[in-house]
XYZ file of C-alpha atoms in Angstrom:
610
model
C 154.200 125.817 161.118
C 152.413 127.848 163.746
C 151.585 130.097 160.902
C 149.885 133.579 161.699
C 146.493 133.469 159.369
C 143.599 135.521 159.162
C 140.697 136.815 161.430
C 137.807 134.213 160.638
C 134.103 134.974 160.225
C 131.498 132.211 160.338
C 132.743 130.527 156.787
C 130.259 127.847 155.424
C 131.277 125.056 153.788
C 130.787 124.886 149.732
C 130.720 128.673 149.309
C 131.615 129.578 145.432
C 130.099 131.926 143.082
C 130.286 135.214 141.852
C 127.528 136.666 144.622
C 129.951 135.038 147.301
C 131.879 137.699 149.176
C 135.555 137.443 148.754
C 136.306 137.114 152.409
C 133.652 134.523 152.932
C 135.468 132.663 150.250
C 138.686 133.129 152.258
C 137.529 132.569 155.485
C 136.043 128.775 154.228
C 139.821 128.392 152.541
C 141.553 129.073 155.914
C 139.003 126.271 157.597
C 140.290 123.471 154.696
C 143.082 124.652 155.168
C 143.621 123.987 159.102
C 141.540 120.392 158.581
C 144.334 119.481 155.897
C 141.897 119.919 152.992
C 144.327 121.487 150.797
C 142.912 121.347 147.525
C 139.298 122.910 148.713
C 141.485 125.858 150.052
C 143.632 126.039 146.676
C 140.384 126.204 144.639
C 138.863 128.519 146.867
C 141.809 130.802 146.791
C 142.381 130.904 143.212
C 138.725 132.430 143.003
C 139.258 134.993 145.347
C 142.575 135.675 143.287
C 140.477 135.593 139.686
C 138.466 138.850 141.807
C 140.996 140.690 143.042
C 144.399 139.858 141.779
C 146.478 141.916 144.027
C 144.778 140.949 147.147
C 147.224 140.601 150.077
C 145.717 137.883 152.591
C 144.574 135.813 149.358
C 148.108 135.521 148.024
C 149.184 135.074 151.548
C 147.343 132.080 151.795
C 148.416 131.095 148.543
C 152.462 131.142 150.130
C 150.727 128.802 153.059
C 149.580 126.496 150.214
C 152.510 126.211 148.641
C 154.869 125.405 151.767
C 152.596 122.906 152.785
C 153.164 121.224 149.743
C 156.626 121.310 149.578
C 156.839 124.161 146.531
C 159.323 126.706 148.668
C 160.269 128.901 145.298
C 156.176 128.867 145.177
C 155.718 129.987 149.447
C 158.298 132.748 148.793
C 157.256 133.927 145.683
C 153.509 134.367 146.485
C 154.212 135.388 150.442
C 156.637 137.923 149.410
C 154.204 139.206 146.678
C 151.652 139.747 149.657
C 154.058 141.596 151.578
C 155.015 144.076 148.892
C 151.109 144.817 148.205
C 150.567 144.988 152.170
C 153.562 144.634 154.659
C 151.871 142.515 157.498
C 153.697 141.575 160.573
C 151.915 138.107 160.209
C 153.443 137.718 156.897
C 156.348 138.461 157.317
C 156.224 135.809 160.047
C 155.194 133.277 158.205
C 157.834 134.091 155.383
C 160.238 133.757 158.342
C 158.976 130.497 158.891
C 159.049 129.260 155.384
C 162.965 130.421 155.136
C 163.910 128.462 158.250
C 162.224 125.496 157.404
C 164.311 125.262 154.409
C 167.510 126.162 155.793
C 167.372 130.092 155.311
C 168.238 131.029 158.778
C 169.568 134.457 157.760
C 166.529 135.315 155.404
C 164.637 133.790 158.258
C 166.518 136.396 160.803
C 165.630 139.195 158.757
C 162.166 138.205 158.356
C 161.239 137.824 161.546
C 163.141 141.515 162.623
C 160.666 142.548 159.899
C 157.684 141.514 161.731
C 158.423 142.590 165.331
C 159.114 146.417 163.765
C 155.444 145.942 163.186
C 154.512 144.045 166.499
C 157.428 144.674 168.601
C 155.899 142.382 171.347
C 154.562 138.821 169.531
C 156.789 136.508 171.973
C 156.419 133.800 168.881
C 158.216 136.176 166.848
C 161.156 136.155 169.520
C 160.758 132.704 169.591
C 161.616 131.899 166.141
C 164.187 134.596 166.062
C 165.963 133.085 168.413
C 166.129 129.479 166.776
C 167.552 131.355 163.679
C 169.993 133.345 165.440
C 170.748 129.850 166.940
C 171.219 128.398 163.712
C 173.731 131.278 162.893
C 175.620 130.481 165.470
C 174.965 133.128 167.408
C 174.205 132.170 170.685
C 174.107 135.422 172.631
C 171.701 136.591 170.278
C 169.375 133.561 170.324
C 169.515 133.917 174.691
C 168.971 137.345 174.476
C 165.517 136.580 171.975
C 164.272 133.554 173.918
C 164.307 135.344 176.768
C 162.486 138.334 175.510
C 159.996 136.266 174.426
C 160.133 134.227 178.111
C 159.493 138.147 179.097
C 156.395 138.915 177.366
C 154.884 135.488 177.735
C 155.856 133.368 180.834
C 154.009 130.677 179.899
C 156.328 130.411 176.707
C 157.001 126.566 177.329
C 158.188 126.278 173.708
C 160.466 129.491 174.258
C 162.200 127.513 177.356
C 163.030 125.177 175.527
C 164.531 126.647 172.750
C 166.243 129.051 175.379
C 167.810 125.712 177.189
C 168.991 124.055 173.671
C 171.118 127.621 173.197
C 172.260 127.673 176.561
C 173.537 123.565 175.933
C 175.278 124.849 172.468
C 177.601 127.442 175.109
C 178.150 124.386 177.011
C 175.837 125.954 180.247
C 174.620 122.456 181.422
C 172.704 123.628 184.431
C 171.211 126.482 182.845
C 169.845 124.031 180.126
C 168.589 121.263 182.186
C 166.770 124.465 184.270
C 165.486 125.337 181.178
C 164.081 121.654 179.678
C 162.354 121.481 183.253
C 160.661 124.979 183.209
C 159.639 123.799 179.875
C 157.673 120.280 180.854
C 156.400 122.115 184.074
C 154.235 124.237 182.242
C 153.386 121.731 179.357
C 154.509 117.978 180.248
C 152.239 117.082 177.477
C 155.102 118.702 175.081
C 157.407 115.560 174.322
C 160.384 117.342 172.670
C 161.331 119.241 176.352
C 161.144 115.229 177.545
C 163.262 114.694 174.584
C 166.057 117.273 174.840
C 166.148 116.550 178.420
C 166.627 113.117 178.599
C 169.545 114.212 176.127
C 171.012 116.927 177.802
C 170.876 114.246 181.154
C 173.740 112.199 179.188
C 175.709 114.933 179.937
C 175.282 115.458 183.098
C 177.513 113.678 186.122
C 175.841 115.157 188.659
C 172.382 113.063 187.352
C 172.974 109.783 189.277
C 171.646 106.800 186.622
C 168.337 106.627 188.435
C 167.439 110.882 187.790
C 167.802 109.840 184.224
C 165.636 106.194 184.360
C 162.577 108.729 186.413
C 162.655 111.163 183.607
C 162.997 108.378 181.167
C 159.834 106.844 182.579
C 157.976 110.349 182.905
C 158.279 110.788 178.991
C 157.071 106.948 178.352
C 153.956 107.220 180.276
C 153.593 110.806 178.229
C 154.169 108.747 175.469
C 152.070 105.788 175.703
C 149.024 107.902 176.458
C 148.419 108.915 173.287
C 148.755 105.691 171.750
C 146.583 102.409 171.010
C 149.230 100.019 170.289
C 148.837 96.844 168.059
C 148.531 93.705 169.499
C 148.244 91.623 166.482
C 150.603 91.735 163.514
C 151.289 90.001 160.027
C 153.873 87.450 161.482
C 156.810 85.407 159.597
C 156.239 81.965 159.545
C 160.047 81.223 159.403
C 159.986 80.240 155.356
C 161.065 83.635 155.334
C 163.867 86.125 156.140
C 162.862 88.629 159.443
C 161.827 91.980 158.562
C 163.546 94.160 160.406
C 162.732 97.719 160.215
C 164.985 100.905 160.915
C 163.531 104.336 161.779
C 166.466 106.952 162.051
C 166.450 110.919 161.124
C 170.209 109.788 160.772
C 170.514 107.961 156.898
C 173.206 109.970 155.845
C 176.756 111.475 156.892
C 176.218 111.303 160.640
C 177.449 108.192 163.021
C 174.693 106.352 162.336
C 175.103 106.298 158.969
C 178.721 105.087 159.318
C 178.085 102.491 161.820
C 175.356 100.884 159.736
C 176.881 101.063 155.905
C 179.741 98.139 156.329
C 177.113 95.970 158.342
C 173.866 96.094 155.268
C 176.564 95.538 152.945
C 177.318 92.236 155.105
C 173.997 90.819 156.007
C 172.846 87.588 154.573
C 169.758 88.525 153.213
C 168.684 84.797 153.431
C 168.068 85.567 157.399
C 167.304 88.967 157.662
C 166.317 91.897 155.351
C 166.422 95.626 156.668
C 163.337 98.074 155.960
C 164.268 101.527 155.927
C 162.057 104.291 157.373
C 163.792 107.811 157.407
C 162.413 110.105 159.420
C 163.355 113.081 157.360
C 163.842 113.976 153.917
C 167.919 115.221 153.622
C 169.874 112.806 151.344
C 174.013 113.683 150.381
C 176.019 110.835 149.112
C 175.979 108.317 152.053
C 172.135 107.948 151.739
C 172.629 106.948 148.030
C 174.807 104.515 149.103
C 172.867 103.278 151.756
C 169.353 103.057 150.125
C 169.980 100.197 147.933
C 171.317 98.160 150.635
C 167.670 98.338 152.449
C 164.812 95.989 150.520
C 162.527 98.819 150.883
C 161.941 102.902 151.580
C 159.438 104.415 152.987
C 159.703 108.084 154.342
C 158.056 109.095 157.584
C 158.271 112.934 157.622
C 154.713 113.617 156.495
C 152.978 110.807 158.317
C 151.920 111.070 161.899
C 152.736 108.566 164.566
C 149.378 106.810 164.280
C 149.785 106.532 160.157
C 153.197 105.472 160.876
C 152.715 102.603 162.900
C 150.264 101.681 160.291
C 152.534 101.881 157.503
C 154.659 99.522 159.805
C 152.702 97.062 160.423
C 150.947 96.725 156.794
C 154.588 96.357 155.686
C 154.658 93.071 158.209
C 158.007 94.256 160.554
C 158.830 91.537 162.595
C 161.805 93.759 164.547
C 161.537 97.690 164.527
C 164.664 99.268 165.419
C 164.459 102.709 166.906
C 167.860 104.107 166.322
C 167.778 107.730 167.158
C 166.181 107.522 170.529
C 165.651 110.984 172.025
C 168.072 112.685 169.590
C 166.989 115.078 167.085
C 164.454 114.145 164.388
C 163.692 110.800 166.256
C 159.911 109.776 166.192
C 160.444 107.288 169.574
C 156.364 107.645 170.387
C 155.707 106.011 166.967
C 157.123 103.105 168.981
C 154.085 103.458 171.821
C 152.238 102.120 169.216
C 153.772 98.842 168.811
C 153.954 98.526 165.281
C 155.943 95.803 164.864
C 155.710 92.203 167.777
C 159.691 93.103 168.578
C 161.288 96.848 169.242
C 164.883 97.314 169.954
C 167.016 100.457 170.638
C 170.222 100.470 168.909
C 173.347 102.415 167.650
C 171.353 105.709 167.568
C 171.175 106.274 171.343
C 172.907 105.751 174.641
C 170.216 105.487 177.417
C 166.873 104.108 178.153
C 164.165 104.976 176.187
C 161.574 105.152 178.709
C 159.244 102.576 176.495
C 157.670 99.574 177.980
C 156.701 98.750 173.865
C 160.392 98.860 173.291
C 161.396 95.463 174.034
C 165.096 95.027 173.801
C 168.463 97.306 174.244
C 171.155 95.949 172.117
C 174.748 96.887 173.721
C 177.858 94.433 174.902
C 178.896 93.089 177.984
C 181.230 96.718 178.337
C 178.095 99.018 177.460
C 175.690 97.080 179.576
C 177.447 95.206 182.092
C 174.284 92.785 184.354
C 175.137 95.322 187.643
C 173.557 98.233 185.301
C 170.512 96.763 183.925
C 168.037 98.290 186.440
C 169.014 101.511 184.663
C 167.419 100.174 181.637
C 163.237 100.144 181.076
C 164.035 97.346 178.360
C 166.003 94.392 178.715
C 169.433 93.879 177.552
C 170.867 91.749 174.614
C 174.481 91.553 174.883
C 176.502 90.591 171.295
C 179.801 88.688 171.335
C 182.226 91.945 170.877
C 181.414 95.737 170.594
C 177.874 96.736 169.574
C 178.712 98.912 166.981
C 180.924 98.128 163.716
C 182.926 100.463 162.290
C 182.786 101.521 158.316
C 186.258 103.262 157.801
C 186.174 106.288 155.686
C 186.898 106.311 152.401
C 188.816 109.671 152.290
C 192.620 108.288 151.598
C 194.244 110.476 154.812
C 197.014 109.013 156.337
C 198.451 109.423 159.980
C 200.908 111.523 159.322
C 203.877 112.221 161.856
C 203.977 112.898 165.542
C 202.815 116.635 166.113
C 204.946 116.700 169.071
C 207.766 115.982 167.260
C 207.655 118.464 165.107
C 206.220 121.363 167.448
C 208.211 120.007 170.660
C 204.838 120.375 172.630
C 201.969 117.920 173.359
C 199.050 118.347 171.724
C 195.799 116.882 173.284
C 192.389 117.201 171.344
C 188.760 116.727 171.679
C 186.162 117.287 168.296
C 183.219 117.058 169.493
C 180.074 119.003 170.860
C 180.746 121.389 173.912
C 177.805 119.938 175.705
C 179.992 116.726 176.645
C 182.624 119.231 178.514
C 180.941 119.227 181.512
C 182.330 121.230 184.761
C 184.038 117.965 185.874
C 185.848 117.431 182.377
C 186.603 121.342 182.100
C 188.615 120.968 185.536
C 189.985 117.436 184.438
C 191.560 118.658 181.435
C 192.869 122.131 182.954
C 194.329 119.121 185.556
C 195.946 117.692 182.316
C 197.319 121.027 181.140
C 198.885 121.699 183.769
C 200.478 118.352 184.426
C 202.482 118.729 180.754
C 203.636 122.078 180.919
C 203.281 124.222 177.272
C 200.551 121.798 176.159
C 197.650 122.913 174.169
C 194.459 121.361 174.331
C 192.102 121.466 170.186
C 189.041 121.740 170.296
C 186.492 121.305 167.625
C 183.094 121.605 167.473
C 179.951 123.181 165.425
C 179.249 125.891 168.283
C 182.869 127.420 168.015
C 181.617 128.993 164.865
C 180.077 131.654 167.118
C 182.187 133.969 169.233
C 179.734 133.484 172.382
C 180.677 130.076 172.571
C 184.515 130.801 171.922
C 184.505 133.427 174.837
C 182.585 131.234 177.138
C 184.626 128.486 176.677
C 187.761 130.182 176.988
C 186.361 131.885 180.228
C 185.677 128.252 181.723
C 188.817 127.218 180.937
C 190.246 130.215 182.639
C 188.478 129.935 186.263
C 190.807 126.871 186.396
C 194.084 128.665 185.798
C 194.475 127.759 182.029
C 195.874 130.625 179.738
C 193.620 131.153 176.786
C 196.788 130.859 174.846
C 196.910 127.225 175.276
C 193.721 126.682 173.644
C 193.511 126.212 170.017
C 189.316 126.412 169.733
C 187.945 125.742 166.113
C 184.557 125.217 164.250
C 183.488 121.668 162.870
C 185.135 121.005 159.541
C 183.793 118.957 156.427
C 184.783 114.923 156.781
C 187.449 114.772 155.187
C 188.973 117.971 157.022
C 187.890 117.028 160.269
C 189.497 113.799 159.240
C 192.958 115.493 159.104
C 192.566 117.516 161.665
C 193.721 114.300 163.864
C 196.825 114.573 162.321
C 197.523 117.562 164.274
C 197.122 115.933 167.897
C 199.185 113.838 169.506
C 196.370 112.383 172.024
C 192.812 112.664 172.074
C 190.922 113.247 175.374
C 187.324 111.407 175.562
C 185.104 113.405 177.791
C 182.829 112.168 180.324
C 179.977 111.149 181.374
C 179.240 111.395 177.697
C 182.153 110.108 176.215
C 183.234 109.728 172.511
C 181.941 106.872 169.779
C 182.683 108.408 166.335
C 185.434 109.969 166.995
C 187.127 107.520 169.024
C 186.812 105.318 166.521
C 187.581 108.320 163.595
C 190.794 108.724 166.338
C 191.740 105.060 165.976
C 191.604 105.233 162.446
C 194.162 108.448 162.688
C 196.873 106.420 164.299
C 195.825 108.366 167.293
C 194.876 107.011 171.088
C 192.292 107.710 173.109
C 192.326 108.234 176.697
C 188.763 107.116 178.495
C 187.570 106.791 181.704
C 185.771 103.981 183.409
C 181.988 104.766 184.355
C 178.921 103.549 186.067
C 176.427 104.170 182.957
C 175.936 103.239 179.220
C 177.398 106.873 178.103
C 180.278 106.511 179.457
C 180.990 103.067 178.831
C 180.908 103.495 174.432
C 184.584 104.226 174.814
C 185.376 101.864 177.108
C 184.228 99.140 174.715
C 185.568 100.292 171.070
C 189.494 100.528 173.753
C 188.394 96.946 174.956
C 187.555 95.876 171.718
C 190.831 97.290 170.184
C 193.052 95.921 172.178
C 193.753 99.283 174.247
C 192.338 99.119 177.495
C 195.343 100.179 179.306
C 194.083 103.861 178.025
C 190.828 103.743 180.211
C 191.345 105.284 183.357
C 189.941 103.973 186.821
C 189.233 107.448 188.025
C 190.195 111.487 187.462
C 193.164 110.800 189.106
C 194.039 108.599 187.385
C 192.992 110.150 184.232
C 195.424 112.968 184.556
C 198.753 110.294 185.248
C 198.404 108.672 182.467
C 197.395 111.641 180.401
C 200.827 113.100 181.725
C 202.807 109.660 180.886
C 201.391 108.477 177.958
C 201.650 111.752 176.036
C 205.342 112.407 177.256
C 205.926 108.951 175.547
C 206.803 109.956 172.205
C 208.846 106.801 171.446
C 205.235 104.650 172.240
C 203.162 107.335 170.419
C 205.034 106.490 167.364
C 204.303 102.811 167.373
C 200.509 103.766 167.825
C 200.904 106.624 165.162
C 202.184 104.204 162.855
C 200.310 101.008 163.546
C 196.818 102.091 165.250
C 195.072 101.728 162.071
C 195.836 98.345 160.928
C 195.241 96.799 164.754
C 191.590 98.783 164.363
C 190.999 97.119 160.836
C 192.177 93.449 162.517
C 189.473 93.866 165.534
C 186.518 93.049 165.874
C 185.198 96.514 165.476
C 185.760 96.620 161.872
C 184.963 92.831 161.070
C 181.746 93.478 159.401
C 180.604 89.885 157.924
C 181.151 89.109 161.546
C 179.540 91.516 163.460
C 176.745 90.995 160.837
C 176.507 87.054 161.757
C 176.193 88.150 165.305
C 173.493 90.697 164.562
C 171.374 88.184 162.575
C 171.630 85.911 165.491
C 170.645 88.568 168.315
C 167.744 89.361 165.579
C 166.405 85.635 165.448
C 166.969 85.189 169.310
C 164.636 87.614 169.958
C 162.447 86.236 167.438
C 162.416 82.638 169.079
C 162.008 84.191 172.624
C 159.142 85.893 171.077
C 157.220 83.112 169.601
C 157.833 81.102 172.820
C 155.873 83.359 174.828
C 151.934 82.757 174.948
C 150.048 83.841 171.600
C 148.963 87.488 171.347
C 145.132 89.119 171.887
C 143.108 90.091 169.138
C 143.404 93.989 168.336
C 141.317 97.175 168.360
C 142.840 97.959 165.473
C 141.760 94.547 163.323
């Protein structure tokens, strides 16, 4: 929490007593409280509270209490309380804190203004304004508060990061990666600047394969230094089904969640049984569908990586599967510790990991063709058809007509996050707007819900000769809305390096194509295999060239747009890509190959940990 506490003394332990100062009292609450002793602090608290009810710092520490217990009406209540008896800069702060960790971000805003009218130069402060700002949307806000905070304390690693993941929402590539760099120069021990870089990288097409694979390999050896990984685990003896264990941040309505529903619902539990470990606490409606369909729960969000890999291995994991890899809310250096004799990355991420423990990539022969595999720390397991299988949504929207038709111009579209449009795909798709004259290009994504982002992208856009006019730029939409919001395009535009997964398939679905591009990397390849898999790999392009021609002749084709409008989603349901029982028989079978590889290898070393 980084909280802002209290000037110590020399506390003792077991202080109590009505001859014990108050502050000595405090003072040995704040130490249980840092060692994680939270019930010695509460009871020491509540004694300085019996003394002086209406003691500030007491009921401050009271609010600390309470939010590191989950009770946020109970942080609030008693921090606020403090701050009405004694307006603090500190507490303020720390309400600031509470309110963002719960998803306050304007409270949290107004908090934190609080405290730096009181200390007008804490660079923390400006830190954490700046992630709320960022969480409003508002972008030039956030820059202009990380980098007062950059400012006052150069050695702000934390602050350059945060400053880089605001510059990546305005779709400023360079300026982020910059910023990620900065960040692990002055504290490489920090993994989520390794994180949000290796990320950010995926965007990137000026970061040949091997620029990603160094930096990959930079945040493994980060990684496995602070681990002491297992060597010896509680093993299946075959009479039973493999374990396989899932750790995701992503249980819920996100692409992960989509990808995996149809597929539990079609595994034979006879050969394999999925373990779920979230990394977070959010639930909505996809979670409660998805949680009986694992044969056990287990939440990760309090435990550290070392308790975690315990967990794992007590609950005898044969194959972990890290699907979030350096995406938000992943815990990928839980994995250093080898909780489980096989680790695979899958669905969640699009890259190497950088993990020697992580044994196995699971992909397809598009995603991970054999000239590619140096790019990979693990090795690859190919299944028969796509890697991913597709759970189609069950909001009943239909196709609809051909925009064109209606509007008599082409519409192309991209939903997606601006970080994908990279300078090369900004100057690709002004190519395309200009080669079908009164065009418009849709764009949709989270960041257009701030106007920084909606000028910047217009202004990118405009160096290339497009008029402003022609864009149509949007915010992100609930499912089903974003859902219809592919009625409205004629052809969708997959960006690149980073090209689309979800919403090509969500496109598919929508009776709408979806132009790719061949690559040279996993990322780019995901689109290239749902077309493959489809049945439309005329729509991948062999260059940018070759991009924009068939851009121009495939959405001046309204005759063939029709046939796909109208009969797109019944050739998706009849591939492949949404033949779960399938696609689950072929995951069992990659899961037990890698089992019987395993057990033919020599027998494993006793250790440390037995």
């Amino acid at each position: 929490m980084n909280e802002h506490l209290l000037e110590r003394g020399h506390p003792s332990d077991g202080l109590s007593g009505a001859d014990t100062p108050v502050e000595a009292l405090l003072a040995c609450a704040l130490e249980h409280y840092d060692a994680g002793r939270l019930d010695a602090a509460a009871r020491l608290c509540r004694q300085v509270l019996q003394r002086e009810p209406e003691r500030a710092d007491a009921l401050h520490v009271q609010g600390l209490l309470a939010f590191r217990r989950g009770d946020f009406d109970g942080a609030v209540a008693a921090i606020a309380d403090a701050i009405r008896r004694d307006p603090q800069a500190r507490y303020y702060y720390n309400l600031g804190t509470v309110m963002a960790a719960h998803n306050r971000p304007a409270a949290a805003a107004e908090c934190f203004r609080q405290a730096l009218a009181l200390q007008p130069d804490n660079a923390d402060t400006y830190n954490n304004l700046g992630n709320a700002l960022r969480a409003l949307k508002d972008c030039e806000g956030a820059v202009e508060a990380l980098g007062t905070a950059i400012r006052l304390r150069p050695d702000h690693a934390q602050a350059y990061n945060n400053l880089a993941n605001a510059m990546l929402d305005a779709g400023e590539l360079e300026a982020a990666l910059d910023g990620y760099r900065a960040a692990i120069a002055l504290r490489p021990d920090l993994l989520e600047p390794h994180d949000n870089l290796l990320f950010a990288l995926n965007y990137s097409a000026a970061a040949v394969p091997q620029v990603h694979f160094d930096a990959a390999r930079r945040y493994g050896a980060q990684a496995a230094a602070r681990a002491v990984p297992y060597r010896s685990w509680p093993t299946s003896d075959g009479a039973r089904p493999l374990r396989v264990g899932i750790v995701s941040g992503d249980l819920k309505h996100h692409p992960v969640g989509y990808f995996l529903e149809s597929v539990l619902r079609a595994t034979d539990r006879t050969r394999v049984v999925f373990v779920a470990y979230p990394t977070r606490d959010v639930e909505d409606d996809l979670t409660q569908r998805l949680r009986p369909l694992f044969a056990g729960w287990t939440s990760l969000a309090a435990l550290s990586d070392e308790a975690a890999a315990r967990r794992i291995r007590d609950d005898a994991i044969d194959i972990l599967v890290d699907a979030a890899g350096h995406t938000i809310f992943n815990r990928l250096a839980l994995f250093a510790w080898k909780p489980a004799p096989v680790q695979v990355s899958w669905i969640g991420y699009v890259a190497t990991t950088g993990l020697d423990a992580i044994d196995y990539v699971l992909g397809d022969r598009h995603v991970l063709p054999p000239e590619e595999e140096a790019h990979f720390v693990e090795r690859p397991w190919r299944l028969p058809d796509s890697y991913l299988c597709y759970t189609p949504p069950r909001d009943a929207i239909v196709p609809g007509p051909l925009p064109q038709l209606a509007g008599g111009a082409v519409t192309f579209g991209y939903f997606g996050k601006l970080g994908k449009m990279s300078d090369a795909v900004v100057r690709v798709w002004s190519r395309v707007l200009a080669a079908v004259p009164r065009s418009r290009l849709l764009l949709k994504a989270s960041e257009l819900a701030g106007a920084y982002a909606v000028r910047r992208t217009r202004e990118r856009f405009a160096q290339h000769g497009i008029d402003p006019a022609r864009l149509l730029l949007e915010p992100n939409a609930p499912r089903g809305e974003y859902l219809a919001s592919y009625r409205r395009v004629d052809v969708m535009l997959s960006p690149f390096p980073y090209s689309g997964g979800t919403t090509t398939a969500d496109a598919l679905w929508m009776g709408v194509p979806v132009l790719g591009i061949r690559g040279d990397r996993f990322v780019t390849h995901i689109c290239e295999s749902l077309l493959h898999t489809v049945g439309l790999s005329d729509w991948i392009a062999r260059d940018e060239d070759d991009y924009v021609a068939k851009a121009a002749t495939f959405a001046t084709d309204p005759a063939q747009l029709r046939l796909l409008r109208t009969g797109l989603r019944m050739q998706l349901i009849a591939s492949p890509l949404c033949n779960a029982p399938r696609f689950a028989r072929h995951l069992e079978d990659a899961f037990h190959g890698m089992w019987a590889r395993r057990a033919d290898r020599a027998g494993d070393v006793a250790s440390p940990h037995d």
